[in-house]
Amino acid sequence: MSLTGSTSMIRLADGTPAFRKALTGAPEGFFAFEATGLQAMRDLGARVPKVYEVTDDHLLLELIDTAESPRSDREVETAFGQELARLHVAGQRAAAPGQQFGALDGVSHWFLGAARINLNPAPTLYESLVRNRILPLTQQAVSQGLLSGEAVELAQALRPHHLGPEEPPTVVHGDLWAGNRMIDATGANWLIDPSCHWGHREQDIAMMHLFGGFGPAVLHGYEQIFPLPAGWKERIPAFQLVPLLVHVLLFGSGYAASTMRALHATVQERS
């Protein structure tokens, strides 16, 4: 299933500039899912574009003025880390007693590209991340000949302790690579294109480390507000497994070696 869409800049009836994302034949609820995530982050204090309109095949958003964006510097990077930490703090505080991990709005699954992601609510991070996502995605990749059978054995060996100490769920961006963070003309940071759900904050931290693009001041700013628990660096491979597996499924075996390294690093070095 192709999820290639189009983007354009338009003006609303009142002349307001807007950013339009369109996808003909989008899966049911495709843009509603993104709009829900943007609103959830906005409600928690994050700087995100306003949603002007959402339909089955398009989304109209506030246009972010990046025409003359300044280069990211230490101050901007530190501010971004602090803002992300505040989002995670606010998400934990907003979680209801007994809040489960998974979808914000009760949907059973979502797509990252063409990869189906299980977001059924689960009482523990392990069930949500490993049983509902990592293991099925690994099995899918193996069945398509993209990973060796050893990958399933390693995924089946994952245990709750590989994910670190228990924390309440928070609202995570869910796809926080550098392209989904923008800096406007004033130097303010914005979050875009989320795949929000109730998750673990180290998911966002790990995703930021996967492809780079964030300076060390981001982490410094983050830990000023919400220090990470001991061992978070060693857990990065575990929390990178879902995006790595998605890349294997979408783009082929070129990501297989990175995925296998992450599985080995998680299971064998942290057993």
PDB file of N, CA and C in Angstrom, residues 5-64:
ATOM      1  N   GLY A   5       1.744  11.062  -0.594  1.00  0.00           N
ATOM      2  CA  GLY A   5       0.766  12.120  -0.781  1.00  0.00           C
ATOM      3  C   GLY A   5       1.398  13.358  -1.373  1.00  0.00           C
ATOM      4  N   SER A   6       0.709  14.477  -1.240  1.00  0.00           N
ATOM      5  CA  SER A   6       1.205  15.742  -1.768  1.00  0.00           C
ATOM      6  C   SER A   6       1.020  16.829  -0.729  1.00  0.00           C
ATOM      7  N   THR A   7       1.799  17.885  -0.853  1.00  0.00           N
ATOM      8  CA  THR A   7       1.681  19.036   0.039  1.00  0.00           C
ATOM      9  C   THR A   7       1.648  20.306  -0.795  1.00  0.00           C
ATOM     10  N   SER A   8       1.008  21.324  -0.258  1.00  0.00           N
ATOM     11  CA  SER A   8       0.943  22.607  -0.956  1.00  0.00           C
ATOM     12  C   SER A   8       0.634  23.704   0.046  1.00  0.00           C
ATOM     13  N   MET A   9       0.929  24.923  -0.339  1.00  0.00           N
ATOM     14  CA  MET A   9       0.580  26.088   0.465  1.00  0.00           C
ATOM     15  C   MET A   9      -0.606  26.782  -0.188  1.00  0.00           C
ATOM     16  N   ILE A  10      -1.654  27.048   0.587  1.00  0.00           N
ATOM     17  CA  ILE A  10      -2.861  27.663   0.059  1.00  0.00           C
ATOM     18  C   ILE A  10      -3.265  28.820   0.970  1.00  0.00           C
ATOM     19  N   ARG A  11      -4.338  29.476   0.608  1.00  0.00           N
ATOM     20  CA  ARG A  11      -4.918  30.510   1.470  1.00  0.00           C
ATOM     21  C   ARG A  11      -6.359  30.135   1.789  1.00  0.00           C
ATOM     22  N   LEU A  12      -6.726  30.308   3.046  1.00  0.00           N
ATOM     23  CA  LEU A  12      -8.101  30.071   3.458  1.00  0.00           C
ATOM     24  C   LEU A  12      -8.984  31.189   2.923  1.00  0.00           C
ATOM     25  N   ALA A  13     -10.290  31.042   3.091  1.00  0.00           N
ATOM     26  CA  ALA A  13     -11.236  32.026   2.562  1.00  0.00           C
ATOM     27  C   ALA A  13     -10.976  33.426   3.094  1.00  0.00           C
ATOM     28  N   ASP A  14     -10.465  33.514   4.328  1.00  0.00           N
ATOM     29  CA  ASP A  14     -10.200  34.836   4.909  1.00  0.00           C
ATOM     30  C   ASP A  14      -8.795  35.350   4.595  1.00  0.00           C
ATOM     31  N   GLY A  15      -8.073  34.633   3.747  1.00  0.00           N
ATOM     32  CA  GLY A  15      -6.739  35.053   3.355  1.00  0.00           C
ATOM     33  C   GLY A  15      -5.612  34.486   4.189  1.00  0.00           C
ATOM     34  N   THR A  16      -5.938  33.734   5.233  1.00  0.00           N
ATOM     35  CA  THR A  16      -4.909  33.148   6.091  1.00  0.00           C
ATOM     36  C   THR A  16      -4.105  32.104   5.321  1.00  0.00           C
ATOM     37  N   PRO A  17      -2.778  32.210   5.310  1.00  0.00           N
ATOM     38  CA  PRO A  17      -1.980  31.175   4.646  1.00  0.00           C
ATOM     39  C   PRO A  17      -2.054  29.862   5.420  1.00  0.00           C
ATOM     40  N   ALA A  18      -2.081  28.757   4.704  1.00  0.00           N
ATOM     41  CA  ALA A  18      -2.199  27.447   5.341  1.00  0.00           C
ATOM     42  C   ALA A  18      -1.370  26.424   4.574  1.00  0.00           C
ATOM     43  N   PHE A  19      -1.067  25.341   5.257  1.00  0.00           N
ATOM     44  CA  PHE A  19      -0.309  24.228   4.680  1.00  0.00           C
ATOM     45  C   PHE A  19      -1.269  23.062   4.489  1.00  0.00           C
ATOM     46  N   ARG A  20      -1.336  22.535   3.274  1.00  0.00           N
ATOM     47  CA  ARG A  20      -2.279  21.458   2.960  1.00  0.00           C
ATOM     48  C   ARG A  20      -1.521  20.165   2.692  1.00  0.00           C
ATOM     49  N   LYS A  21      -1.935  19.114   3.389  1.00  0.00           N
ATOM     50  CA  LYS A  21      -1.422  17.771   3.147  1.00  0.00           C
ATOM     51  C   LYS A  21      -2.569  16.957   2.566  1.00  0.00           C
ATOM     52  N   ALA A  22      -2.326  16.256   1.476  1.00  0.00           N
ATOM     53  CA  ALA A  22      -3.392  15.499   0.825  1.00  0.00           C
ATOM     54  C   ALA A  22      -2.913  14.094   0.494  1.00  0.00           C
ATOM     55  N   LEU A  23      -3.843  13.151   0.538  1.00  0.00           N
ATOM     56  CA  LEU A  23      -3.540  11.763   0.192  1.00  0.00           C
ATOM     57  C   LEU A  23      -4.812  11.102  -0.309  1.00  0.00           C
ATOM     58  N   THR A  24      -4.886  10.884  -1.612  1.00  0.00           N
ATOM     59  CA  THR A  24      -6.045  10.222  -2.194  1.00  0.00           C
ATOM     60  C   THR A  24      -6.054   8.756  -1.780  1.00  0.00           C
ATOM     61  N   GLY A  25      -7.205   8.281  -1.342  1.00  0.00           N
ATOM     62  CA  GLY A  25      -7.312   6.893  -0.915  1.00  0.00           C
ATOM     63  C   GLY A  25      -6.628   6.606   0.403  1.00  0.00           C
ATOM     64  N   ALA A  26      -6.513   7.616   1.239  1.00  0.00           N
ATOM     65  CA  ALA A  26      -5.868   7.429   2.542  1.00  0.00           C
ATOM     66  C   ALA A  26      -6.626   6.405   3.382  1.00  0.00           C
ATOM     67  N   PRO A  27      -5.926   5.655   4.239  1.00  0.00           N
ATOM     68  CA  PRO A  27      -6.624   4.741   5.149  1.00  0.00           C
ATOM     69  C   PRO A  27      -7.626   5.504   6.005  1.00  0.00           C
ATOM     70  N   GLU A  28      -8.667   4.830   6.404  1.00  0.00           N
ATOM     71  CA  GLU A  28      -9.699   5.472   7.220  1.00  0.00           C
ATOM     72  C   GLU A  28      -9.078   6.100   8.470  1.00  0.00           C
ATOM     73  N   GLY A  29      -9.399   7.373   8.690  1.00  0.00           N
ATOM     74  CA  GLY A  29      -8.907   8.058   9.871  1.00  0.00           C
ATOM     75  C   GLY A  29      -7.475   8.529   9.795  1.00  0.00           C
ATOM     76  N   PHE A  30      -6.869   8.461   8.618  1.00  0.00           N
ATOM     77  CA  PHE A  30      -5.445   8.786   8.463  1.00  0.00           C
ATOM     78  C   PHE A  30      -5.118  10.188   8.979  1.00  0.00           C
ATOM     79  N   PHE A  31      -5.825  11.181   8.471  1.00  0.00           N
ATOM     80  CA  PHE A  31      -5.536  12.556   8.880  1.00  0.00           C
ATOM     81  C   PHE A  31      -6.143  12.885  10.243  1.00  0.00           C
ATOM     82  N   ALA A  32      -7.224  12.215  10.592  1.00  0.00           N
ATOM     83  CA  ALA A  32      -7.808  12.429  11.914  1.00  0.00           C
ATOM     84  C   ALA A  32      -6.832  12.000  13.006  1.00  0.00           C
ATOM     85  N   PHE A  33      -6.073  10.935  12.743  1.00  0.00           N
ATOM     86  CA  PHE A  33      -5.083  10.457  13.706  1.00  0.00           C
ATOM     87  C   PHE A  33      -4.020  11.525  13.948  1.00  0.00           C
ATOM     88  N   GLU A  34      -3.525  12.120  12.866  1.00  0.00           N
ATOM     89  CA  GLU A  34      -2.517  13.172  13.016  1.00  0.00           C
ATOM     90  C   GLU A  34      -3.093  14.380  13.739  1.00  0.00           C
ATOM     91  N   ALA A  35      -4.322  14.760  13.366  1.00  0.00           N
ATOM     92  CA  ALA A  35      -4.956  15.921  13.997  1.00  0.00           C
ATOM     93  C   ALA A  35      -5.158  15.689  15.488  1.00  0.00           C
ATOM     94  N   THR A  36      -5.532  14.465  15.857  1.00  0.00           N
ATOM     95  CA  THR A  36      -5.711  14.131  17.269  1.00  0.00           C
ATOM     96  C   THR A  36      -4.393  14.270  18.023  1.00  0.00           C
ATOM     97  N   GLY A  37      -3.314  13.810  17.411  1.00  0.00           N
ATOM     98  CA  GLY A  37      -2.008  13.922  18.049  1.00  0.00           C
ATOM     99  C   GLY A  37      -1.558  15.361  18.210  1.00  0.00           C
ATOM    100  N   LEU A  38      -1.779  16.168  17.179  1.00  0.00           N
ATOM    101  CA  LEU A  38      -1.418  17.583  17.274  1.00  0.00           C
ATOM    102  C   LEU A  38      -2.198  18.273  18.387  1.00  0.00           C
ATOM    103  N   GLN A  39      -3.496  17.971  18.472  1.00  0.00           N
ATOM    104  CA  GLN A  39      -4.308  18.604  19.504  1.00  0.00           C
ATOM    105  C   GLN A  39      -3.888  18.140  20.894  1.00  0.00           C
ATOM    106  N   ALA A  40      -3.550  16.860  21.018  1.00  0.00           N
ATOM    107  CA  ALA A  40      -3.107  16.339  22.316  1.00  0.00           C
ATOM    108  C   ALA A  40      -1.840  17.044  22.777  1.00  0.00           C
ATOM    109  N   MET A  41      -0.892  17.218  21.870  1.00  0.00           N
ATOM    110  CA  MET A  41       0.347  17.904  22.243  1.00  0.00           C
ATOM    111  C   MET A  41       0.094  19.378  22.540  1.00  0.00           C
ATOM    112  N   ARG A  42      -0.783  20.007  21.765  1.00  0.00           N
ATOM    113  CA  ARG A  42      -1.125  21.408  22.029  1.00  0.00           C
ATOM    114  C   ARG A  42      -1.741  21.543  23.416  1.00  0.00           C
ATOM    115  N   ASP A  43      -2.646  20.638  23.760  1.00  0.00           N
ATOM    116  CA  ASP A  43      -3.297  20.693  25.068  1.00  0.00           C
ATOM    117  C   ASP A  43      -2.294  20.548  26.210  1.00  0.00           C
ATOM    118  N   LEU A  44      -1.173  19.887  25.923  1.00  0.00           N
ATOM    119  CA  LEU A  44      -0.142  19.677  26.940  1.00  0.00           C
ATOM    120  C   LEU A  44       0.928  20.766  26.917  1.00  0.00           C
ATOM    121  N   GLY A  45       0.732  21.777  26.077  1.00  0.00           N
ATOM    122  CA  GLY A  45       1.629  22.920  26.076  1.00  0.00           C
ATOM    123  C   GLY A  45       2.677  22.945  24.986  1.00  0.00           C
ATOM    124  N   ALA A  46       2.674  21.958  24.084  1.00  0.00           N
ATOM    125  CA  ALA A  46       3.672  21.938  23.018  1.00  0.00           C
ATOM    126  C   ALA A  46       3.318  22.949  21.926  1.00  0.00           C
ATOM    127  N   ARG A  47       4.327  23.416  21.230  1.00  0.00           N
ATOM    128  CA  ARG A  47       4.125  24.336  20.109  1.00  0.00           C
ATOM    129  C   ARG A  47       3.950  23.504  18.842  1.00  0.00           C
ATOM    130  N   VAL A  48       2.740  23.453  18.340  1.00  0.00           N
ATOM    131  CA  VAL A  48       2.403  22.682  17.148  1.00  0.00           C
ATOM    132  C   VAL A  48       1.512  23.535  16.249  1.00  0.00           C
ATOM    133  N   PRO A  49       1.447  23.246  14.955  1.00  0.00           N
ATOM    134  CA  PRO A  49       0.564  24.019  14.082  1.00  0.00           C
ATOM    135  C   PRO A  49      -0.906  23.784  14.412  1.00  0.00           C
ATOM    136  N   LYS A  50      -1.701  24.841  14.289  1.00  0.00           N
ATOM    137  CA  LYS A  50      -3.144  24.717  14.472  1.00  0.00           C
ATOM    138  C   LYS A  50      -3.734  23.867  13.352  1.00  0.00           C
ATOM    139  N   VAL A  51      -4.769  23.123  13.687  1.00  0.00           N
ATOM    140  CA  VAL A  51      -5.504  22.350  12.684  1.00  0.00           C
ATOM    141  C   VAL A  51      -6.703  23.177  12.244  1.00  0.00           C
ATOM    142  N   TYR A  52      -6.749  23.527  10.961  1.00  0.00           N
ATOM    143  CA  TYR A  52      -7.866  24.309  10.439  1.00  0.00           C
ATOM    144  C   TYR A  52      -8.990  23.420   9.908  1.00  0.00           C
ATOM    145  N   GLU A  53      -8.614  22.291   9.337  1.00  0.00           N
ATOM    146  CA  GLU A  53      -9.633  21.407   8.749  1.00  0.00           C
ATOM    147  C   GLU A  53      -9.049  20.017   8.591  1.00  0.00           C
ATOM    148  N   VAL A  54      -9.856  19.016   8.852  1.00  0.00           N
ATOM    149  CA  VAL A  54      -9.435  17.639   8.635  1.00  0.00           C
ATOM    150  C   VAL A  54     -10.557  16.883   7.940  1.00  0.00           C
ATOM    151  N   THR A  55     -10.227  16.183   6.858  1.00  0.00           N
ATOM    152  CA  THR A  55     -11.185  15.366   6.118  1.00  0.00           C
ATOM    153  C   THR A  55     -10.553  14.000   5.878  1.00  0.00           C
ATOM    154  N   ASP A  56     -11.262  13.155   5.148  1.00  0.00           N
ATOM    155  CA  ASP A  56     -10.728  11.824   4.856  1.00  0.00           C
ATOM    156  C   ASP A  56      -9.475  11.876   3.996  1.00  0.00           C
ATOM    157  N   ASP A  57      -9.360  12.914   3.158  1.00  0.00           N
ATOM    158  CA  ASP A  57      -8.241  12.925   2.219  1.00  0.00           C
ATOM    159  C   ASP A  57      -7.311  14.126   2.320  1.00  0.00           C
ATOM    160  N   HIS A  58      -7.549  15.025   3.284  1.00  0.00           N
ATOM    161  CA  HIS A  58      -6.591  16.114   3.436  1.00  0.00           C
ATOM    162  C   HIS A  58      -6.637  16.719   4.835  1.00  0.00           C
ATOM    163  N   LEU A  59      -5.588  17.482   5.121  1.00  0.00           N
ATOM    164  CA  LEU A  59      -5.445  18.156   6.405  1.00  0.00           C
ATOM    165  C   LEU A  59      -4.928  19.563   6.135  1.00  0.00           C
ATOM    166  N   LEU A  60      -5.610  20.561   6.687  1.00  0.00           N
ATOM    167  CA  LEU A  60      -5.175  21.948   6.561  1.00  0.00           C
ATOM    168  C   LEU A  60      -4.604  22.412   7.891  1.00  0.00           C
ATOM    169  N   LEU A  61      -3.369  22.917   7.844  1.00  0.00           N
ATOM    170  CA  LEU A  61      -2.655  23.289   9.056  1.00  0.00           C
ATOM    171  C   LEU A  61      -2.149  24.723   8.977  1.00  0.00           C
ATOM    172  N   GLU A  62      -1.902  25.280  10.148  1.00  0.00           N
ATOM    173  CA  GLU A  62      -1.231  26.567  10.240  1.00  0.00           C
ATOM    174  C   GLU A  62       0.111  26.500   9.512  1.00  0.00           C
ATOM    175  N   LEU A  63       0.415  27.515   8.743  1.00  0.00           N
ATOM    176  CA  LEU A  63       1.684  27.567   8.023  1.00  0.00           C
ATOM    177  C   LEU A  63       2.760  28.153   8.935  1.00  0.00           C
ATOM    178  N   ILE A  64       3.837  27.419   9.115  1.00  0.00           N
ATOM    179  CA  ILE A  64       4.945  27.874   9.952  1.00  0.00           C
ATOM    180  C   ILE A  64       5.910  28.687   9.097  1.00  0.00           C
TER     181      ILE A  64
END
